[in-house]
PDB file of C-alpha atoms in Angstrom:
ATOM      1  CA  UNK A   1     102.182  90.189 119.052  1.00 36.00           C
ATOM      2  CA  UNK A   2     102.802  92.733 117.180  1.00 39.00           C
ATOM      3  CA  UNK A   3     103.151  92.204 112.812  1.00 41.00           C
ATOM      4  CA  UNK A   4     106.224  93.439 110.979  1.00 35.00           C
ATOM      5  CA  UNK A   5     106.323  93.183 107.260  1.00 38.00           C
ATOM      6  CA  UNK A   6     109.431  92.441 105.575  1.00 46.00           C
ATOM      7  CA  UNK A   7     107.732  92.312 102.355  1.00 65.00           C
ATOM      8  CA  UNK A   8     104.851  93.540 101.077  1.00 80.00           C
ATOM      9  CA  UNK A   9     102.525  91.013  99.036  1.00 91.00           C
ATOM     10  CA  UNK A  10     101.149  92.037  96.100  1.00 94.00           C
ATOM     11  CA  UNK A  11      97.553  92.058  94.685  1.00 95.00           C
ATOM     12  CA  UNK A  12      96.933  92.837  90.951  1.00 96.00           C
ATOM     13  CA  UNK A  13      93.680  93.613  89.672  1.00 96.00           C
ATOM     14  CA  UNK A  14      92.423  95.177  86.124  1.00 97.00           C
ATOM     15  CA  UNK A  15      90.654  98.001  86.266  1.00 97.00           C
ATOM     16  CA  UNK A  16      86.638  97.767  86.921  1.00 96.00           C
ATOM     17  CA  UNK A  17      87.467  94.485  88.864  1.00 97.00           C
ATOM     18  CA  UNK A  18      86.508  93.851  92.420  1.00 97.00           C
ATOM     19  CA  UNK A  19      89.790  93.792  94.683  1.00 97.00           C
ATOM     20  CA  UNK A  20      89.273  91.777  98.257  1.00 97.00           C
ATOM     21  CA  UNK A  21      92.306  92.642 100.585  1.00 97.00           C
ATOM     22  CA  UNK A  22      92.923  90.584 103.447  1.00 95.00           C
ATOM     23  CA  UNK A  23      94.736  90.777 107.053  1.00 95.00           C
ATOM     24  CA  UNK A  24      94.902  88.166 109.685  1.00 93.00           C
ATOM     25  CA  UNK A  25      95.497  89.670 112.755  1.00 91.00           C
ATOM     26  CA  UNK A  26      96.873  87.960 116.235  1.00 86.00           C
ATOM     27  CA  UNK A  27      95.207  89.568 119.302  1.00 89.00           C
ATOM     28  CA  UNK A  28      91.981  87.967 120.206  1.00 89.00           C
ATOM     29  CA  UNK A  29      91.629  90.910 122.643  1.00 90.00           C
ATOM     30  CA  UNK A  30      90.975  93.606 119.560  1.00 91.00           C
ATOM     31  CA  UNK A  31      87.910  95.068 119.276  1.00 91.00           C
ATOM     32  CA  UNK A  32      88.180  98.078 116.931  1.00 94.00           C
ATOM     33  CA  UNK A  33      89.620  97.808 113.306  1.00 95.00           C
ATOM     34  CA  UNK A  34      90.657 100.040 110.774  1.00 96.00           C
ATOM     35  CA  UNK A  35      91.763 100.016 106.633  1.00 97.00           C
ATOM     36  CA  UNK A  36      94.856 102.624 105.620  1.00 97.00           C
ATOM     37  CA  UNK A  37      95.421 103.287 102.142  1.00 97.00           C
ATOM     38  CA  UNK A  38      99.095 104.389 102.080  1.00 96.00           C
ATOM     39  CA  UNK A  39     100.518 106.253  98.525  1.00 94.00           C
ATOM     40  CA  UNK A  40     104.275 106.434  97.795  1.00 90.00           C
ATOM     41  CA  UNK A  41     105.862 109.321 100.087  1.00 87.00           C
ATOM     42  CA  UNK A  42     102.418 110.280 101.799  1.00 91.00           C
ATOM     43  CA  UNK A  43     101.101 109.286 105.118  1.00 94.00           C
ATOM     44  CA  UNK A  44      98.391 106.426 105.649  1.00 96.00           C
ATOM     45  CA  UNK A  45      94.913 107.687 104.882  1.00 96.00           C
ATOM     46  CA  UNK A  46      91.502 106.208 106.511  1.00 96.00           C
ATOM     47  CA  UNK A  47      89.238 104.380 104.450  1.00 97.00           C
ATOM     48  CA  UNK A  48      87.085 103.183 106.967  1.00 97.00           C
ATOM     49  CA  UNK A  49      86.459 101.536 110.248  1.00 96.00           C
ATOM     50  CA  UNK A  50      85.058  98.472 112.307  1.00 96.00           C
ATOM     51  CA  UNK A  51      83.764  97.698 115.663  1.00 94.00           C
ATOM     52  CA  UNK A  52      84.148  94.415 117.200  1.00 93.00           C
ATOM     53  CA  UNK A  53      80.114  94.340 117.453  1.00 94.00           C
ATOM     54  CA  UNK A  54      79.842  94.248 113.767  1.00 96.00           C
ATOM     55  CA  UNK A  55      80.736  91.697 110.853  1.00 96.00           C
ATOM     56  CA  UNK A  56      80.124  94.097 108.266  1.00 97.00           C
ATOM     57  CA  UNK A  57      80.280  97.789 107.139  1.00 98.00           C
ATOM     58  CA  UNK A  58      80.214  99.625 103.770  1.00 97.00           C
ATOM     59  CA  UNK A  59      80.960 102.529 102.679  1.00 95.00           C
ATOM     60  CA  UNK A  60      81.400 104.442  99.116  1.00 93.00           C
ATOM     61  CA  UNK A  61      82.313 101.310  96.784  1.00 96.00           C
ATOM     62  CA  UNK A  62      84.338  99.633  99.875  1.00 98.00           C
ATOM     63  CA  UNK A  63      83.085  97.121 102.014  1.00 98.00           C
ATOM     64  CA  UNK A  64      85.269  95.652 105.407  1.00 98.00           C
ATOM     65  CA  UNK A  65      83.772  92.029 106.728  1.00 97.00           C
ATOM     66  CA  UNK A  66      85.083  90.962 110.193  1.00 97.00           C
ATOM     67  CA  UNK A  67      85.432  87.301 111.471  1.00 95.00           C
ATOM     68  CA  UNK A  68      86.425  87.465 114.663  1.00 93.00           C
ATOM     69  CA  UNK A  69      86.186  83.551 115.183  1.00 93.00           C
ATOM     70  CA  UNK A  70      89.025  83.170 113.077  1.00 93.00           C
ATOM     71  CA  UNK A  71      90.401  86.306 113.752  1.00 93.00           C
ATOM     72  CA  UNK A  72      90.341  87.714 109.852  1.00 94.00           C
ATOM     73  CA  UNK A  73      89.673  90.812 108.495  1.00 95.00           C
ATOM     74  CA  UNK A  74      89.115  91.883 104.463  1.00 97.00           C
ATOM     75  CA  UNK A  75      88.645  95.349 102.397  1.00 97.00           C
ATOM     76  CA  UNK A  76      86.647  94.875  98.985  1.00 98.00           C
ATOM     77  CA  UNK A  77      86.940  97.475  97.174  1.00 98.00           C
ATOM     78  CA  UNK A  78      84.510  97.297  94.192  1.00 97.00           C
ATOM     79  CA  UNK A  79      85.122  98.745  90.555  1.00 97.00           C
ATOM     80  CA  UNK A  80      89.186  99.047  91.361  1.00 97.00           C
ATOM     81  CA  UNK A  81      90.246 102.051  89.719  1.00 96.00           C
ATOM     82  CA  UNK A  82      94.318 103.163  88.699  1.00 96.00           C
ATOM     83  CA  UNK A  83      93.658 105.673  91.624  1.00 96.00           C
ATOM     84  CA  UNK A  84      93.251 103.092  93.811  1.00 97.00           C
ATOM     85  CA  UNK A  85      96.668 101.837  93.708  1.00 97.00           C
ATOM     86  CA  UNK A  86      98.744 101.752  96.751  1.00 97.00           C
ATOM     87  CA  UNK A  87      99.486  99.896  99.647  1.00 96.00           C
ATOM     88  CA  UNK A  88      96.838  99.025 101.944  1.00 97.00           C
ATOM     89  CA  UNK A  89      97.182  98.376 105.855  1.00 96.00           C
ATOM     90  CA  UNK A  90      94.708  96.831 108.490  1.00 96.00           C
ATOM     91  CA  UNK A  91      95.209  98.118 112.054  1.00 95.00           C
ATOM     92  CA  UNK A  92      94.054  97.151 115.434  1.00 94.00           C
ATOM     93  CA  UNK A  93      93.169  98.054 118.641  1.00 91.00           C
ATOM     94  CA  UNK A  94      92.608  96.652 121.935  1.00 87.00           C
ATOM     95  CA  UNK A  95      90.503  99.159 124.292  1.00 81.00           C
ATOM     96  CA  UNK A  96      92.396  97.617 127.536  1.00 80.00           C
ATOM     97  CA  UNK A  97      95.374  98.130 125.775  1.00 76.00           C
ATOM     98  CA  UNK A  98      95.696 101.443 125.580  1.00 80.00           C
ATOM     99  CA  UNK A  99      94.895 104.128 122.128  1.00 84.00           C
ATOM    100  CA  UNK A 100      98.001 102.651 119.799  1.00 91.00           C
ATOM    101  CA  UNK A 101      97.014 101.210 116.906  1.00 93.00           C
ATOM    102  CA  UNK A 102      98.719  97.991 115.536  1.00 93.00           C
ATOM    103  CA  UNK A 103      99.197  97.819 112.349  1.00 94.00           C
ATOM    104  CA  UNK A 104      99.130  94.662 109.793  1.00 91.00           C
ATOM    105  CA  UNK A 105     101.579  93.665 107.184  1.00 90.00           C
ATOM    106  CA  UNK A 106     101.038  96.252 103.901  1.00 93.00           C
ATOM    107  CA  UNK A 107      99.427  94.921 100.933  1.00 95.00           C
ATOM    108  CA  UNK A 108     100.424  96.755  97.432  1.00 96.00           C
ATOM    109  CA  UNK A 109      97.234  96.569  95.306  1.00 97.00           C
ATOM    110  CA  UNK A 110      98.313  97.004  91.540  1.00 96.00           C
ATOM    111  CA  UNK A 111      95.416  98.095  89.381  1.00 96.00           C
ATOM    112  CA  UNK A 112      96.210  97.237  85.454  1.00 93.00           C
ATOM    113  CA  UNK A 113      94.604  99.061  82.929  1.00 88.00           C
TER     114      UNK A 113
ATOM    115  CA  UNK B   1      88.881 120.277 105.162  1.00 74.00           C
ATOM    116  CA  UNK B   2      92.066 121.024 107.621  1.00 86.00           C
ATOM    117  CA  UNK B   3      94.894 118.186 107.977  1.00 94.00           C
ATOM    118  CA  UNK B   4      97.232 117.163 109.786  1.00 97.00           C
ATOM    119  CA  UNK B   5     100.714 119.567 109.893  1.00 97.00           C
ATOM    120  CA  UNK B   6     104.444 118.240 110.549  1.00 98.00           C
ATOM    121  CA  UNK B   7     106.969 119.590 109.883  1.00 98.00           C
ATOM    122  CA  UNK B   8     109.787 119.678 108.466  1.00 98.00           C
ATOM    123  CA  UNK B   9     108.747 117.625 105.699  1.00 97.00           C
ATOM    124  CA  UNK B  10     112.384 116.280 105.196  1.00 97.00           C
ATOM    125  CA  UNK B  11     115.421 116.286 107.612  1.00 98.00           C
ATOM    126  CA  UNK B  12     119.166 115.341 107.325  1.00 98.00           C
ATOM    127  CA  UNK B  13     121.369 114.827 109.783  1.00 98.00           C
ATOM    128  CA  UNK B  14     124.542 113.477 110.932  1.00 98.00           C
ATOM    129  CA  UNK B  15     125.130 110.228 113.867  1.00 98.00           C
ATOM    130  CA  UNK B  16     125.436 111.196 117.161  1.00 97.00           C
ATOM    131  CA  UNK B  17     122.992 114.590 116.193  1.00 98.00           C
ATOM    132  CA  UNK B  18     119.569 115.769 117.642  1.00 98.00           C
ATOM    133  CA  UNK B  19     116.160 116.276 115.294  1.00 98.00           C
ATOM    134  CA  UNK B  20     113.171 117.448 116.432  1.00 98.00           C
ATOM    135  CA  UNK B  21     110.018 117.108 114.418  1.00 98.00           C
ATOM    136  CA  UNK B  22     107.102 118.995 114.904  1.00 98.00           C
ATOM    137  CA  UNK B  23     103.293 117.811 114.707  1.00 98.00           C
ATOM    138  CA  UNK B  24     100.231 120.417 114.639  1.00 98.00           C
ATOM    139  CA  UNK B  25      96.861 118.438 115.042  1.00 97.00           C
ATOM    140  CA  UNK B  26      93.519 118.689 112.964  1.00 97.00           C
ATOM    141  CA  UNK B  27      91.746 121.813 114.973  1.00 95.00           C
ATOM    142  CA  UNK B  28      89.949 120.669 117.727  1.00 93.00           C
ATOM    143  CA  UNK B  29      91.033 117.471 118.783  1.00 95.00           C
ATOM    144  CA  UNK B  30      93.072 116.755 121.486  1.00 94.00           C
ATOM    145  CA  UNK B  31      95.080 113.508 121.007  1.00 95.00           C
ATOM    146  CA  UNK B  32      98.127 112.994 119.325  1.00 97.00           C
ATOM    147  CA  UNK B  33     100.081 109.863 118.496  1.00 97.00           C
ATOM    148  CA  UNK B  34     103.788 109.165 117.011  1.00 98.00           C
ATOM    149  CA  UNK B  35     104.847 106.139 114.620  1.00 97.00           C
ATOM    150  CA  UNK B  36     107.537 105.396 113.065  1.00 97.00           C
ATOM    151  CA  UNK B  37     107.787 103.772 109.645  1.00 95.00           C
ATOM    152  CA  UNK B  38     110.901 102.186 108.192  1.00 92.00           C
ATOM    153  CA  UNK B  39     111.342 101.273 104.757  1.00 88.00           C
ATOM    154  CA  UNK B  40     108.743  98.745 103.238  1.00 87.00           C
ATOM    155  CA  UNK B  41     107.245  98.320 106.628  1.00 91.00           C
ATOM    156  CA  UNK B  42     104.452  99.039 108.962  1.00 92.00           C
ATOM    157  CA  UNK B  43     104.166 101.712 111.386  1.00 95.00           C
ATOM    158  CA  UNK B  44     105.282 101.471 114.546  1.00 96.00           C
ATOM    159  CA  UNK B  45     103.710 103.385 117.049  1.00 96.00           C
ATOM    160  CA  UNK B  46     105.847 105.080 119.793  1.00 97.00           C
ATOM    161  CA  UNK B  47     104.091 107.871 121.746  1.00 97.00           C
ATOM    162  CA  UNK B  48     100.796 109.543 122.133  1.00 95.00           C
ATOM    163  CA  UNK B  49      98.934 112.707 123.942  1.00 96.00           C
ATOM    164  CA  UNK B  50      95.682 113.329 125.163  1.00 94.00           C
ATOM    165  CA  UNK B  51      95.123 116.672 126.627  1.00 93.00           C
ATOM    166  CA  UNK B  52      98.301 117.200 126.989  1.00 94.00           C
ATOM    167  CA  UNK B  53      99.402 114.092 129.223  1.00 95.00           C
ATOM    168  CA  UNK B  54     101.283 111.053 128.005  1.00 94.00           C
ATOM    169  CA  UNK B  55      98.477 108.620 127.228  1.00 92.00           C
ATOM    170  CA  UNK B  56     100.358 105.333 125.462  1.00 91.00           C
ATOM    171  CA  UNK B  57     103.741 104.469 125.148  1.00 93.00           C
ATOM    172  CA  UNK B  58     105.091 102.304 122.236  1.00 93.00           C
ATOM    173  CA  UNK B  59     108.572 101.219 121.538  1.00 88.00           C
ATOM    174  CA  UNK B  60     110.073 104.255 122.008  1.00 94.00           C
ATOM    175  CA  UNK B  61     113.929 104.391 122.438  1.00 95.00           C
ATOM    176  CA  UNK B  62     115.033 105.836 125.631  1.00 96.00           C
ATOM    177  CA  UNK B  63     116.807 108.504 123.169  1.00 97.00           C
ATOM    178  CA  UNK B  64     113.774 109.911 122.713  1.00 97.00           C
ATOM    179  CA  UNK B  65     111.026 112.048 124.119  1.00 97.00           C
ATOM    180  CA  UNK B  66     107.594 113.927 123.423  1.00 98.00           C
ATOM    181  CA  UNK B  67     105.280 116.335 124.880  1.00 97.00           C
ATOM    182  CA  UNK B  68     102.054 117.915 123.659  1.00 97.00           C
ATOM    183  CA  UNK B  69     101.997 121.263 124.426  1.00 97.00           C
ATOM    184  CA  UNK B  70      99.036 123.686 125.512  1.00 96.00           C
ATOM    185  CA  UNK B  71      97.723 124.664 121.800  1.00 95.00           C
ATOM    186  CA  UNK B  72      98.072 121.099 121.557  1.00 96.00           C
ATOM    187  CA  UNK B  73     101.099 120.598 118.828  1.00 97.00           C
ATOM    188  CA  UNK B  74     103.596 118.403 119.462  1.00 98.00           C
ATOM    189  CA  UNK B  75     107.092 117.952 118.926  1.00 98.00           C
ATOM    190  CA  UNK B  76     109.367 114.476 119.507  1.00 98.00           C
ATOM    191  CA  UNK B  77     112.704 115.387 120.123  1.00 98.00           C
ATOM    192  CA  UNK B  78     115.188 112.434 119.102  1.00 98.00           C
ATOM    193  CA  UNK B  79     119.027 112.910 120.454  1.00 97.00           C
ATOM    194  CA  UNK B  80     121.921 110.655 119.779  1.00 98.00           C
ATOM    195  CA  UNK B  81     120.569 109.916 116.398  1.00 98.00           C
ATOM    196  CA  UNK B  82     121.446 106.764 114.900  1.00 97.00           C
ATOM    197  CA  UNK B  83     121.530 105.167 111.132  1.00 97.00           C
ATOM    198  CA  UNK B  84     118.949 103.048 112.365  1.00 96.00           C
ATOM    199  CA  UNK B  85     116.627 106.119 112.924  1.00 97.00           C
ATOM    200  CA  UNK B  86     116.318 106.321 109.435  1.00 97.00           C
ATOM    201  CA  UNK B  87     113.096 106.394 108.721  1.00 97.00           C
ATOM    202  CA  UNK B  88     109.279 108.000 108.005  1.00 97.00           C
ATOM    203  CA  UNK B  89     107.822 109.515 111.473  1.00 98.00           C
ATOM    204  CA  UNK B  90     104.265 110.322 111.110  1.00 98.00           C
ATOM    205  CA  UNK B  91     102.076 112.167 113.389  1.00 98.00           C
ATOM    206  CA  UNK B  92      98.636 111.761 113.802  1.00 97.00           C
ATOM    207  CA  UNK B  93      95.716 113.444 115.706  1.00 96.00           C
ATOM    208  CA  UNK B  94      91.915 112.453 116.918  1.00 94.00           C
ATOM    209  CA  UNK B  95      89.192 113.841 118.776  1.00 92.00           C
ATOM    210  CA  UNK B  96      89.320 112.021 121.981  1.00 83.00           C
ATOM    211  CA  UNK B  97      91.616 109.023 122.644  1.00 73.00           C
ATOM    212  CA  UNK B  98      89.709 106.121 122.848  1.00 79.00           C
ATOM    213  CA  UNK B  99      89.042 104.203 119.859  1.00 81.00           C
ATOM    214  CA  UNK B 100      88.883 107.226 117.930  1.00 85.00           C
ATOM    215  CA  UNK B 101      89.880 107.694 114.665  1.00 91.00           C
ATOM    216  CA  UNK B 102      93.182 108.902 113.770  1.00 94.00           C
ATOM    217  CA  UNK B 103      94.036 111.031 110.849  1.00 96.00           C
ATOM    218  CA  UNK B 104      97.583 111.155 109.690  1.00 97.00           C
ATOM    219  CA  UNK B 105      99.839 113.749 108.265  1.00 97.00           C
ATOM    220  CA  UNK B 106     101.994 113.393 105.303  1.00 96.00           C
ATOM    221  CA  UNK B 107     104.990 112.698 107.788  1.00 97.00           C
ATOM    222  CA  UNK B 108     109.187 113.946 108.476  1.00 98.00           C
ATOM    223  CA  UNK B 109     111.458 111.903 106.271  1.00 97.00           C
ATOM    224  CA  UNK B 110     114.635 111.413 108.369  1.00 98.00           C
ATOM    225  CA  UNK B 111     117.661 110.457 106.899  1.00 97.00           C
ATOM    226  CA  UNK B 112     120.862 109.875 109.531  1.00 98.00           C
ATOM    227  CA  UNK B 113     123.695 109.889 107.878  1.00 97.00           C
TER     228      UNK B 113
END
């Protein structure tokens, strides 16, 4: 079904740590995956992407690992910097299902200096 | 490197009123999507276009409707606005529709008052 948040958790991290961001999502049926990074007032921006084929991707200092056996997804994002700071939301997708993305609950990553 | 347009940017307007936002796509691609963000939540994703032809359909209210037009902008027209309505609507755009990835613009801030 589809995944409201009412709150957002919160991750804090100091700066230069590793930050590992995590989403759980419900429709065994998904096959594509994506990481948002969402500022205050601005609209979500792609970090980077995931096919159902795959159990790992990196890119520049992020990494997403898929388990699709118990249906989990994470975003480590390594050497967190201040700019870094926002909220963070895994979507989903469902080729059958048609080109909308479903989106997670938000995490708000907190990087302390 | 080009964005995403919408516009306007913020919007005020009274119960019972019509809005329409407007949504100018990343030149070159040819799909473009709706969502609808409330406060301290996920989006929500309500329409989207592909070549010009309703291609998903989300929970949009019956209030409102969408069309892509032939330079491919779009505009969702909402009528009978509500307090509920309240809320972030963000546009975004890809090259193709399936499983492609979307880009998103900075969004309309609609406040019903």
């Amino acid at each position: 079904g589809e995944s409201v948040g009412l709150h957002l958790p919160t991750l804090s991290v100091q700066e230069g740590d590793n930050s590992i961001i995590n989403c759980a999502y419900s429709n065994s049926a998904s096959d594509y995956f994506i990481w948002y990074k969402q500022e205050s007032g601005k609209g979500p921006q792609f970090i980077i992407d995931i096919r159902s084929n795959m159990d790992k991707r990196q890119g520049q200092r992020v990494t997403v690992l898929l388990n699709k056996t118990v249906k989990h997804l994470s975003l480590q994002i390594a050497a967190t910097q201040p700019g870094d700071s926002a909220v963070y939301f895994c979507a989903e997708n469902n080729a059958g299902g048609g080109n909308k993305l479903t989106f997670g609950t938000g995490t708000q990553l907190k990087v302390e200096l | 490197a080009a964005g995403v347009i919408q516009s306007p940017r913020h919007l005020i307007k009274e119960k019972r009123e019509t809005a329409t936002l407007k949504c100018y796509p990343i030149p070159r691609h040819d799909t473009v999507y709706w969502y609808q963000q409330g406060p301290g939540q996920d989006p929500q994703f309500l329409i989207s276009f592909y070549e010009k032809m309703q291609s998903d359909k989300g929970s949009i209210p019956d209030r409102f409707s969408a069309q892509q037009f032939s330079d491919y902008h779009s505009e969702l027209n909402m009528s009978s606005l509500e307090l509920g309505d309240s809320a972030l609507y963000f546009c975004a755009s890809s090259y193709g529709s399936l499983q492609e990835t979307q880009y998103f613009g900075p969004g309309t801030r609609l406040l019903v008052l």
